[in-house]
Amino acid sequence: NNNRRKRVPRPGNRFTNNIKTVDPEAAMQRQLAAMVSRVGELKDTISGHENHNIDDSDVDRELQQSMHKQRQVIKVISKNIQDLSTVLCSEGNAALFLKFEKPQLEVLQPSFASTAGPLATLLVNCAAALPLQTPAYVGLTLSVEKLALGGEFSGFAQRCINYALESLSRQIDSIILGERGVAKASTVLQVQHLLRYLALLARVNIVLAIDTTNKIEGEKDHSFFGLLKTLAQVATKASDRKVSNVFKHWVLSTLLYLPTELITTTTAVNEELWTPLADLTYESRFAPGIGCCALLLEKAQFEEGVKEEEEEEEDEEDDDNDDAEDSEQICDTLQDLMRCLKPLIVERKNKPATKTRFTLLEDAPWIRVDNNDISMPGSGGNLPLPQLTSKSILMILEGRKDCIFGYHHSIESAFLFGRLPIFGSAAAAVAEGDEDDETEETQSNAQLQAYEKEFNFLDRFLIADAVRDCLLNHQAIVTDTGVTRGSAKETAQQLWSICHVVRDNEINDNSKGSPTGIEYILIETLLSLILQSSLDSYLRPIYLSRVLLELVRAQPAVMPQALAVGVSNLFQFYLPTLVPIARYNFSRWFAFHLTNTDYQWPKAYWDHWASYAFENRNSRGDFVKYSLQLMRENLSSVDTMVTTCLPPGCILVNHFLNSSSGVDNPDKKKGFFENLEKEMEERLWDRNEDPDLICDYIIGEEVSEALVAFPDKCLIAWCRTRTVIRSIMHIVEKYLCGEEKQIANAAAINGDETNNRMQEDIGVGVSTSREDVLAVTTDAIIRYKILIEACLKRDLADFAKMIDGERQELLIGHATILGVMATVTGKSHVLLEGCLICLLDNEIVNTRSVLTWLLEHEKGVALQHWWNYTILSFRVGLRKVVTNNETASLNIIVHKEDSASEADNPATMKLIKKVNDFAAPLFKLATVKVVTKLSESSSIGDCKSLSPIEVDLIEGLKYVIMAATIMVLEVLTTNANIKLQVAMEHIAEYSATALADICRENASTSQGIDVLISMLEAIK
């Protein structure tokens, strides 16, 4: 019966256990991944082995003597390797973990992961991603190779090598040509770590280190040294500077891990690797004053009232220059690396491990594996390396002109960092046998003294490099399923585990329970990275700030003291020389850190800093005031600034009083204007009138007749627009005034009876939350948009009668709106940015008008951070250009091999034209405005140093050019789907070189303009 109703199954009992089929092989693979990824993990290695020795009875006497020289942590790792390899190679597990597919002769070849097998694939991937465990994975490779030798699964080491070389080729092509998606910073580091893995395999005779046989011309060198020579040749032949630098970095960073005999007994490394790379012209991006990513100015800016300190700093700099007059200026980590390598390779007096306490160069956790016969023929040793299959390497070596580079624009940010010796330089420790005989004053901080005396230049570089590797490789990520993997706390644990790879500083060997001096390297590296963070940084400042916070919480005995010394040194010795963006980053981090540590900071520091905040504008005072303002904006109750943050009686409380400039309204006490503003406030906020009704009133005859009769014509210019904006911002003004009263009351009566005062001052029903006040204000801007535009139009018509020209006058009207908002919001950057975004999103103002206001009309606090507001408006404007483009979301696909046709697609060309039409005029306008202001200002004092405003203009323009260029390139490479090299050609019209020409055409002679031109010429 077809009409019979189908039986609906009953819902299952929700209390019944759901039976899921578990794949035993998948479960074993997950267990394998967990074991392999932690076999050499340092942070958990010592746990459980601190109070007893590792049993060495299972090894012969000779190995026992070798193991006796190893540190406890290496003994533990060695035992872990032996236990794990025994389990993996057991009769029941070998078929599961060591299985692999043999290459076939058919067209369809198995994947490289299949031919390598699950264990080899996992081991190589872990070696690429976990920088502190590389020796452990070399030991595991050797151990499994020995256990599997001669059996069904023999050749394990060769499979690891083959997979490592294939991974190298794929990752290099991904980085250089942009294949397989945009390469991340971790991809650049993975190549470096894989080369390190292969170098250590050569050290234990698994990989052929160097081929000493005579070869005929054109014959390939399959040794590891031959691989490095190939990469060095790519570095010397690459036409692109960034490509050359990345290959140069890969080769040089591997040299320290080479087998000892290659460095100490032969000249091959010096002649065929070091010399060609050292001869390459290199201009640091961090060169003070001119580098596009410089941390330091060429000279400290002039600061009135601190001349004596500046003279002392200059004397110290002169002394440093005299001491190191034969050495070149070291600005970044690549130069640091070359400085470390030069005495080791050129002089060849010692092997690297004997000159540093960083033990990763000499750790041998494979000591339990008898590798004496590994180099014998047929024993799995001295294996030749297969040829690299990288297309990018082949194209560069052949000099092919169709090699279109598609690397990410911030590729160098993955390995190149600025150098900032916050705790002093270790230059005296670089030269062989050079000791500091000067007796310094006794320091109360024994750990800082130990750091300064015991850690040489090579120590500091290698440990700092390990810190950066850990930070990049252990960042928290969110998977496609929304699961977060990793955290700042786990990263902090990885950083602290670095103490286990520093000789004589293991936690278990230190009676005080902490490594002496290493905390200063951690602090110095993290603070340096925070200060140099920018839009193209892979390490975001919030991530770095959280890691540093977790380190301080995890190690309260040593980290807070080291951090206080670091902040003090930055404040006293570096702030006048830091670029403004670095000072801004310093303030942001300091506000974040104090907010998350209950404002614990020494009273003596506040007392010392307070005097700078009330002098003429200076870098130290700007840091203190901006940090306090950021902390204030993160508080729900501002009286906390008085009761908790600042010490009792601190004069810095006065900084928060009268911070809102609404009282400076020029229209106040002018009779008609004061009444008009009150009338508008009542209509907008009390009666919530319809925008059309208010519009009819303010542009109607009543107001117009009153303005015509007003005697001062200059005062009535843009008065309607000014009055409407000030009325809309009324709620912000009341809020800030309420905050000031709350702070004043807290300062007077120590915070008593101050609750709910702000609610009474602002009005019933208005929230005291800064976010709510901003939301209410932006809603009002959106609601009364037609009112603002109507007032602009009417004021423009009235103003045009006095001055010819309409476009320029409209920009003045926009500047009026922005100026009123900046005046009302005072020092609150959050409120000003929120209102600015709202104006831009609703097209009340535009990016050009914001830039014109900042560099032509604004003279207040906003000018000090003009680059931030410019970049903010540029981002909003560029987003509108992309959104309005009809083809922006089509993700146009271009055939990979037909690189010449990438930008020939009509839709692509349309998007490129729209982006250039938006960006090019803004780049040129910003340059012209800055040049104009520089020509109007002049250096103060003896003209040796730039004034604060000149530094803000020059460094601000550099930051705007760099950040805006990055955003444009992101759009062209992502939305237009063209490679970076092609995108760079399309924006040549407003490149830094073109902007330098504009400076020469429009400039008069001045020190500031000369510095600006030099800076633009250095940006490449």
Coordinates of C-alpha atoms in Angstrom, one line a residue, residues 470-948:
C470 CA 61.2 30.0 19.0
L471 CA 58.9 33.0 18.8
L472 CA 58.3 32.5 15.1
N473 CA 57.8 28.7 15.3
H474 CA 55.6 28.6 18.4
Q475 CA 53.0 31.3 17.6
A476 CA 49.5 30.4 18.5
I477 CA 47.4 29.5 15.4
V478 CA 43.7 29.0 14.9
T479 CA 42.9 26.0 12.7
D480 CA 40.2 25.9 10.0
T481 CA 37.9 24.3 12.6
G482 CA 38.3 27.1 15.0
V483 CA 40.6 25.3 17.4
T484 CA 43.4 27.3 18.9
R485 CA 46.8 25.6 19.1
G486 CA 49.5 27.0 21.2
S487 CA 49.5 30.0 23.5
A488 CA 51.8 32.8 24.8
K489 CA 52.4 30.8 28.0
E490 CA 53.7 27.8 26.0
T491 CA 55.9 30.1 24.0
A492 CA 57.3 31.5 27.2
Q493 CA 58.1 28.0 28.4
Q494 CA 60.0 27.3 25.2
L495 CA 62.0 30.5 25.6
W496 CA 62.9 29.7 29.2
S497 CA 64.0 26.2 28.1
I498 CA 66.8 27.9 26.1
C499 CA 68.8 27.9 29.4
H500 CA 69.3 24.2 28.9
V501 CA 71.4 24.9 25.8
V502 CA 73.8 27.3 27.5
R503 CA 76.8 25.7 29.2
D504 CA 77.1 26.1 33.0
N505 CA 73.6 27.5 33.2
E506 CA 71.4 24.5 33.3
I507 CA 68.6 25.0 35.8
N508 CA 69.3 21.6 37.5
D509 CA 73.0 22.6 38.0
N510 CA 72.2 26.1 39.4
S511 CA 71.8 26.3 43.1
K512 CA 69.7 29.4 42.9
G513 CA 67.3 27.7 40.5
S514 CA 67.7 30.2 37.6
P515 CA 70.3 30.7 34.9
T516 CA 72.6 33.6 35.6
G517 CA 72.4 36.3 32.9
I518 CA 70.2 34.6 30.3
E519 CA 67.2 36.6 31.4
Y520 CA 68.9 39.7 30.1
I521 CA 69.3 38.2 26.7
L522 CA 65.6 37.3 26.7
I523 CA 64.6 40.8 27.8
E524 CA 66.9 42.5 25.3
T525 CA 65.6 40.4 22.4
L526 CA 61.9 40.8 23.2
L527 CA 62.1 44.5 23.8
S528 CA 64.1 45.0 20.6
L529 CA 61.5 43.1 18.6
I530 CA 58.6 45.0 20.2
L531 CA 60.2 48.4 19.4
Q532 CA 60.8 47.5 15.7
S533 CA 57.4 45.9 15.1
S534 CA 55.5 47.3 12.1
L535 CA 52.8 46.4 9.6
D536 CA 55.0 43.9 7.8
S537 CA 56.3 42.2 10.9
Y538 CA 55.6 38.6 11.3
L539 CA 55.9 39.0 15.1
R540 CA 53.0 41.2 16.2
P541 CA 53.6 43.5 19.2
I542 CA 50.6 42.1 21.1
Y543 CA 52.0 38.6 20.8
L544 CA 55.4 39.6 21.9
S545 CA 53.9 41.6 24.8
R546 CA 52.0 38.6 26.0
V547 CA 55.0 36.3 25.8
L548 CA 57.1 38.8 27.8
L549 CA 54.2 39.1 30.3
E550 CA 54.1 35.3 30.7
L551 CA 57.9 35.1 31.2
V552 CA 57.6 37.7 34.0
R553 CA 54.8 35.7 35.7
A554 CA 56.6 32.4 35.3
Q555 CA 60.0 33.6 36.7
P556 CA 59.2 36.3 39.3
A557 CA 62.6 35.8 41.0
V558 CA 64.7 37.2 38.0
M559 CA 62.6 38.5 35.2
P560 CA 61.0 41.6 36.8
Q561 CA 64.4 42.9 37.9
A562 CA 65.9 42.4 34.5
L563 CA 62.9 44.1 32.9
A564 CA 63.2 47.1 35.1
V565 CA 66.8 47.6 34.2
G566 CA 66.0 47.2 30.5
V567 CA 63.2 49.8 30.7
S568 CA 65.5 52.2 32.6
N569 CA 68.3 51.8 30.1
L570 CA 65.9 52.5 27.2
F571 CA 64.4 55.5 28.9
Q572 CA 67.7 57.1 29.9
F573 CA 70.1 56.2 27.1
Y574 CA 68.0 55.4 24.0
L575 CA 64.7 57.4 23.9
P576 CA 66.2 60.6 22.3
T577 CA 67.8 58.4 19.6
L578 CA 64.9 56.1 18.9
V579 CA 62.8 56.8 15.9
P580 CA 59.2 58.0 16.8
I581 CA 57.6 54.8 15.8
A582 CA 59.9 52.8 18.1
R583 CA 59.0 55.3 21.0
Y584 CA 55.3 54.8 20.1
N585 CA 55.7 51.0 20.3
F586 CA 57.6 51.3 23.6
S587 CA 54.7 53.3 25.1
R588 CA 52.1 50.8 23.9
W589 CA 54.0 47.9 25.4
F590 CA 54.7 49.7 28.7
A591 CA 51.0 50.6 29.1
F592 CA 49.9 47.0 28.3
H593 CA 52.5 45.5 30.7
L594 CA 51.6 47.7 33.7
T595 CA 47.8 47.2 33.1
N596 CA 48.3 43.4 33.2
T597 CA 50.7 43.5 36.3
D598 CA 48.5 45.6 38.6
Y599 CA 50.6 48.7 37.9
Q600 CA 53.6 47.3 39.8
W601 CA 56.4 49.7 39.1
P602 CA 59.1 51.3 41.3
K603 CA 58.1 54.6 42.8
A604 CA 61.7 55.9 42.2
Y605 CA 61.2 55.5 38.5
W606 CA 58.0 57.6 38.5
D607 CA 59.6 60.3 40.6
H608 CA 62.5 60.5 38.2
W609 CA 60.4 60.4 35.1
A610 CA 57.9 63.0 36.3
S611 CA 60.1 66.0 35.7
Y612 CA 60.4 65.3 31.9
A613 CA 56.6 65.4 31.4
F614 CA 56.3 69.1 32.2
E615 CA 59.4 70.4 30.4
N616 CA 59.5 71.5 26.8
R617 CA 58.6 68.7 24.4
N618 CA 61.1 65.9 24.7
S619 CA 61.2 62.2 23.9
R620 CA 61.2 61.0 27.5
G621 CA 58.3 63.3 28.4
D622 CA 56.3 62.1 25.4
F623 CA 56.9 58.5 26.4
V624 CA 55.6 59.0 30.0
K625 CA 52.5 61.0 28.9
Y626 CA 51.5 58.7 26.1
S627 CA 52.0 55.6 28.2
L628 CA 49.7 57.1 30.9
Q629 CA 47.1 58.1 28.4
L630 CA 47.0 54.6 27.0
M631 CA 46.6 53.2 30.5
R632 CA 43.8 55.6 31.1
E633 CA 42.0 54.6 28.0
N634 CA 42.1 50.9 29.1
L635 CA 40.5 51.6 32.5
S636 CA 36.8 51.4 33.4
S637 CA 37.4 53.6 36.4
V638 CA 40.0 56.3 35.8
D639 CA 40.6 57.1 39.4
T640 CA 42.7 53.9 39.4
M641 CA 45.4 56.0 37.8
V642 CA 45.6 58.0 41.0
T643 CA 44.9 55.3 43.6
T644 CA 46.8 52.4 42.1
C645 CA 49.0 53.2 39.2
L646 CA 50.9 56.3 40.3
P647 CA 52.5 56.6 43.7
P648 CA 50.9 59.0 46.2
G649 CA 51.5 62.6 45.6
C650 CA 53.0 62.1 42.1
I651 CA 52.8 65.3 40.1
L652 CA 52.0 63.3 36.9
V653 CA 48.3 63.4 38.1
N654 CA 48.3 67.0 36.7
H655 CA 48.8 65.6 33.2
F656 CA 45.3 64.3 33.2
L657 CA 43.7 67.5 34.3
N658 CA 42.4 69.9 31.6
S659 CA 43.3 67.3 29.0
S660 CA 40.1 68.0 27.1
S661 CA 40.3 71.1 25.0
G662 CA 36.6 71.8 24.7
V663 CA 37.0 74.8 26.9
D664 CA 39.1 76.5 24.2
N665 CA 36.1 76.9 21.9
P666 CA 36.8 80.2 20.1
D667 CA 33.0 80.6 19.6
K668 CA 32.3 80.5 23.4
K669 CA 31.3 83.8 25.0
K670 CA 30.5 85.2 21.6
G671 CA 26.9 85.6 22.3
F672 CA 25.2 84.4 19.2
F673 CA 27.5 81.4 18.6
E674 CA 27.1 80.3 22.2
N675 CA 23.3 80.4 22.0
L676 CA 23.4 78.6 18.7
E677 CA 25.5 75.8 20.0
K678 CA 23.2 75.4 23.0
E679 CA 20.2 75.3 20.7
M680 CA 21.8 72.6 18.6
E681 CA 22.7 70.5 21.6
E682 CA 19.1 70.6 22.8
R683 CA 17.8 69.7 19.4
L684 CA 20.3 66.8 18.9
W685 CA 20.4 65.3 22.4
D686 CA 17.5 66.4 24.4
R687 CA 14.7 66.4 21.8
N688 CA 16.3 64.0 19.3
E689 CA 14.8 66.0 16.4
D690 CA 14.7 64.8 12.9
P691 CA 17.8 65.7 10.9
D692 CA 15.8 67.4 8.2
L693 CA 14.1 69.7 10.7
I694 CA 17.4 70.7 12.2
C695 CA 18.8 71.2 8.7
D696 CA 16.0 73.6 7.8
Y697 CA 16.8 75.6 10.9
I698 CA 20.5 76.0 10.7
I699 CA 20.7 76.8 7.0
G700 CA 17.4 78.7 7.1
E701 CA 16.9 82.4 7.0
E702 CA 17.0 83.1 10.7
V703 CA 20.5 81.9 11.2
S704 CA 21.7 83.2 7.8
E705 CA 20.4 86.7 8.5
A706 CA 22.2 86.7 11.9
L707 CA 25.5 85.6 10.2
V708 CA 25.2 88.3 7.5
A709 CA 24.8 90.9 10.2
F710 CA 27.8 89.7 12.1
P711 CA 30.7 92.1 11.8
D712 CA 33.7 89.7 11.9
K713 CA 33.5 87.9 8.6
C714 CA 36.5 85.6 9.3
L715 CA 34.8 84.3 12.5
I716 CA 31.7 83.2 10.7
A717 CA 33.6 81.1 8.1
W718 CA 32.5 77.5 8.4
C719 CA 30.5 78.4 11.6
R720 CA 27.5 76.1 10.8
T721 CA 29.8 73.1 10.2
R722 CA 31.8 73.9 13.3
T723 CA 28.7 74.3 15.5
V724 CA 27.1 71.0 14.3
I725 CA 30.2 69.0 14.9
R726 CA 30.8 70.4 18.3
S727 CA 27.2 69.7 19.2
I728 CA 27.5 66.1 18.0
M729 CA 30.7 65.8 20.1
H730 CA 29.0 67.2 23.1
I731 CA 28.7 63.8 24.8
V732 CA 32.4 63.2 24.3
E733 CA 33.3 66.6 25.9
K734 CA 31.0 65.9 28.9
Y735 CA 32.5 62.4 29.3
L736 CA 36.1 63.7 29.3
C737 CA 35.3 66.5 31.7
G738 CA 33.6 63.9 34.0
E739 CA 36.8 61.8 33.9
E740 CA 38.9 64.9 34.8
K741 CA 36.6 65.6 37.8
Q742 CA 36.9 61.9 38.9
I743 CA 40.7 62.1 38.7
A744 CA 40.8 65.4 40.6
N745 CA 38.5 64.0 43.3
A746 CA 40.6 60.9 43.6
A747 CA 43.7 62.9 43.9
A748 CA 42.2 65.2 46.6
I749 CA 40.5 62.6 48.8
N750 CA 42.4 59.4 47.8
G751 CA 39.6 58.0 45.8
D752 CA 36.8 58.1 48.4
E753 CA 33.3 59.0 47.4
T754 CA 34.1 59.2 43.7
N755 CA 31.9 56.3 42.6
N756 CA 29.1 57.3 40.2
R757 CA 30.3 60.9 39.9
M758 CA 30.8 60.7 36.2
Q759 CA 27.2 59.4 35.7
E760 CA 25.9 62.6 37.5
D761 CA 28.2 64.9 35.4
I762 CA 27.3 63.4 32.0
G763 CA 23.6 62.9 32.5
V764 CA 21.1 60.3 33.3
G765 CA 21.0 57.3 31.0
V766 CA 24.4 57.9 29.4
S767 CA 26.9 55.1 30.0
T768 CA 30.3 55.8 31.5
S769 CA 32.1 53.3 29.3
R770 CA 34.5 54.8 26.8
E771 CA 33.3 52.3 24.2
D772 CA 29.7 53.2 24.8
V773 CA 30.4 56.9 24.5
L774 CA 32.2 56.3 21.2
A775 CA 29.3 54.1 20.0
V776 CA 26.7 56.8 20.8
T777 CA 28.9 59.5 19.1
T778 CA 29.4 57.5 15.9
D779 CA 25.6 56.7 15.8
A780 CA 25.0 60.4 16.0
I781 CA 27.4 61.1 13.2
I782 CA 25.7 58.6 11.0
R783 CA 22.2 59.8 11.9
Y784 CA 23.1 63.5 11.2
K785 CA 25.2 62.9 8.1
I786 CA 22.8 64.8 5.9
L787 CA 22.9 67.7 8.4
I788 CA 26.7 67.8 8.3
E789 CA 26.8 67.7 4.5
A790 CA 24.2 70.4 4.2
C791 CA 26.2 72.7 6.5
L792 CA 29.3 72.0 4.6
K793 CA 27.6 72.9 1.3
R794 CA 26.1 76.1 2.7
D795 CA 29.3 77.2 4.4
L796 CA 31.2 76.4 1.2
A797 CA 28.9 78.7 -0.8
D798 CA 29.4 81.5 1.7
F799 CA 33.1 81.0 1.9
A800 CA 33.5 80.9 -1.9
K801 CA 32.2 84.4 -2.2
M802 CA 35.3 85.6 -0.3
I803 CA 37.9 83.3 -1.8
D804 CA 37.9 81.8 -5.3
G805 CA 38.3 78.0 -5.7
E806 CA 36.0 75.3 -4.6
R807 CA 38.0 72.1 -4.1
Q808 CA 40.6 73.7 -1.8
E809 CA 37.8 75.3 0.2
L810 CA 36.1 71.9 0.7
L811 CA 39.3 70.6 2.1
I812 CA 39.3 73.5 4.5
G813 CA 35.7 72.5 5.5
H814 CA 36.9 69.0 6.1
A815 CA 39.8 70.3 8.1
T816 CA 37.3 72.3 10.2
I817 CA 35.4 69.1 11.1
L818 CA 38.6 67.2 11.9
G819 CA 40.0 70.0 13.9
V820 CA 36.9 70.3 16.1
M821 CA 37.0 66.6 16.8
A822 CA 40.7 66.6 17.7
T823 CA 40.1 69.6 20.0
V824 CA 37.2 68.0 21.8
T825 CA 38.8 64.5 22.2
G826 CA 42.0 66.1 23.5
K827 CA 44.6 63.4 24.2
S828 CA 42.2 60.4 23.7
H829 CA 43.5 58.7 20.6
V830 CA 40.9 56.0 20.8
L831 CA 38.0 58.4 20.6
L832 CA 39.6 60.4 17.8
E833 CA 40.4 57.3 15.8
G834 CA 36.9 56.0 16.2
C835 CA 35.3 59.2 15.1
L836 CA 37.8 59.5 12.2
I837 CA 36.9 56.0 10.9
C838 CA 33.2 56.8 11.1
L839 CA 33.7 60.0 9.0
L840 CA 35.7 58.1 6.4
D841 CA 33.3 55.1 6.2
N842 CA 30.4 57.5 5.7
E843 CA 32.4 59.6 3.1
I844 CA 31.9 62.8 5.1
V845 CA 35.7 63.3 4.8
N846 CA 38.3 61.5 2.6
T847 CA 41.9 60.4 2.9
R848 CA 43.2 63.5 1.1
S849 CA 41.4 65.8 3.4
V850 CA 42.7 64.0 6.5
L851 CA 46.3 64.2 5.1
T852 CA 45.8 67.9 4.3
W853 CA 44.4 68.6 7.8
L854 CA 47.3 66.8 9.5
L855 CA 50.1 68.5 7.6
E856 CA 48.6 71.9 6.9
H857 CA 46.1 72.9 9.6
E858 CA 46.7 70.7 12.7
K859 CA 49.1 72.0 15.3
G860 CA 48.0 69.9 18.4
V861 CA 48.6 66.4 19.7
A862 CA 47.4 64.7 16.6
L863 CA 50.4 66.1 14.6
Q864 CA 52.8 64.2 16.9
H865 CA 51.3 60.9 15.6
W866 CA 50.2 62.1 12.2
W867 CA 51.5 59.0 10.5
N868 CA 49.0 56.8 12.4
Y869 CA 46.0 58.8 11.4
T870 CA 47.3 59.0 7.8
I871 CA 47.7 55.2 7.6
L872 CA 44.3 54.7 9.2
S873 CA 42.6 56.9 6.6
F874 CA 44.7 55.3 3.8
R875 CA 43.6 51.8 4.8
V876 CA 39.9 52.8 4.8
G877 CA 40.2 54.6 1.5
L878 CA 42.0 51.7 -0.2
R879 CA 39.4 49.3 1.1
K880 CA 36.7 51.3 -0.5
V881 CA 38.6 51.3 -3.8
V882 CA 38.8 47.5 -3.7
T883 CA 35.2 47.1 -2.6
N884 CA 33.8 49.3 -5.3
N885 CA 35.8 47.6 -8.0
E886 CA 33.5 45.1 -9.8
T887 CA 36.2 42.5 -10.3
A888 CA 37.9 42.7 -6.9
S889 CA 36.2 39.6 -5.6
L890 CA 36.6 37.5 -8.7
N891 CA 40.1 36.3 -7.7
I892 CA 41.3 36.2 -11.3
I893 CA 43.3 33.1 -12.2
V894 CA 46.3 33.6 -14.5
H895 CA 48.2 30.7 -16.0
K896 CA 51.4 30.2 -14.0
E897 CA 53.7 29.7 -16.9
D898 CA 52.5 32.7 -18.8
S899 CA 53.9 35.2 -16.4
A900 CA 54.0 38.0 -19.1
S901 CA 50.2 38.0 -19.3
E902 CA 49.6 38.4 -15.5
A903 CA 48.7 42.1 -15.8
D904 CA 47.3 42.0 -19.3
N905 CA 43.8 40.9 -18.2
P906 CA 41.4 43.9 -18.7
A907 CA 39.8 43.4 -15.3
T908 CA 43.2 43.2 -13.6
M909 CA 44.4 46.4 -15.4
K910 CA 41.2 48.1 -14.3
L911 CA 41.9 47.3 -10.6
I912 CA 45.5 48.4 -11.0
K913 CA 44.5 51.7 -12.5
K914 CA 41.9 52.4 -9.7
V915 CA 44.5 51.6 -7.0
N916 CA 47.1 53.8 -8.6
D917 CA 44.7 56.7 -9.2
F918 CA 43.9 56.5 -5.5
A919 CA 47.4 56.0 -4.1
A920 CA 49.7 58.0 -6.4
P921 CA 48.3 61.5 -5.6
L922 CA 48.4 60.8 -1.8
F923 CA 52.0 59.7 -1.9
K924 CA 53.0 62.8 -3.8
L925 CA 50.8 65.1 -1.6
A926 CA 52.3 63.8 1.6
T927 CA 55.8 64.3 0.3
V928 CA 55.1 67.8 -0.8
K929 CA 53.4 68.8 2.5
V930 CA 56.3 67.4 4.5
V931 CA 58.9 69.2 2.4
T932 CA 56.9 72.4 2.8
K933 CA 56.8 72.1 6.6
L934 CA 60.5 71.2 6.7
S935 CA 61.4 74.2 4.7
E936 CA 59.4 76.4 7.1
S937 CA 61.0 74.9 10.2
S938 CA 64.7 75.0 10.9
S939 CA 67.0 72.9 13.2
I940 CA 67.4 74.3 16.6
G941 CA 70.7 75.0 18.4
D942 CA 73.9 74.2 16.7
C943 CA 72.1 72.6 13.7
K944 CA 73.8 69.3 14.4
S945 CA 70.5 67.6 15.5
L946 CA 67.0 67.7 14.2
S947 CA 64.1 69.2 16.2
P948 CA 61.3 67.0 17.4

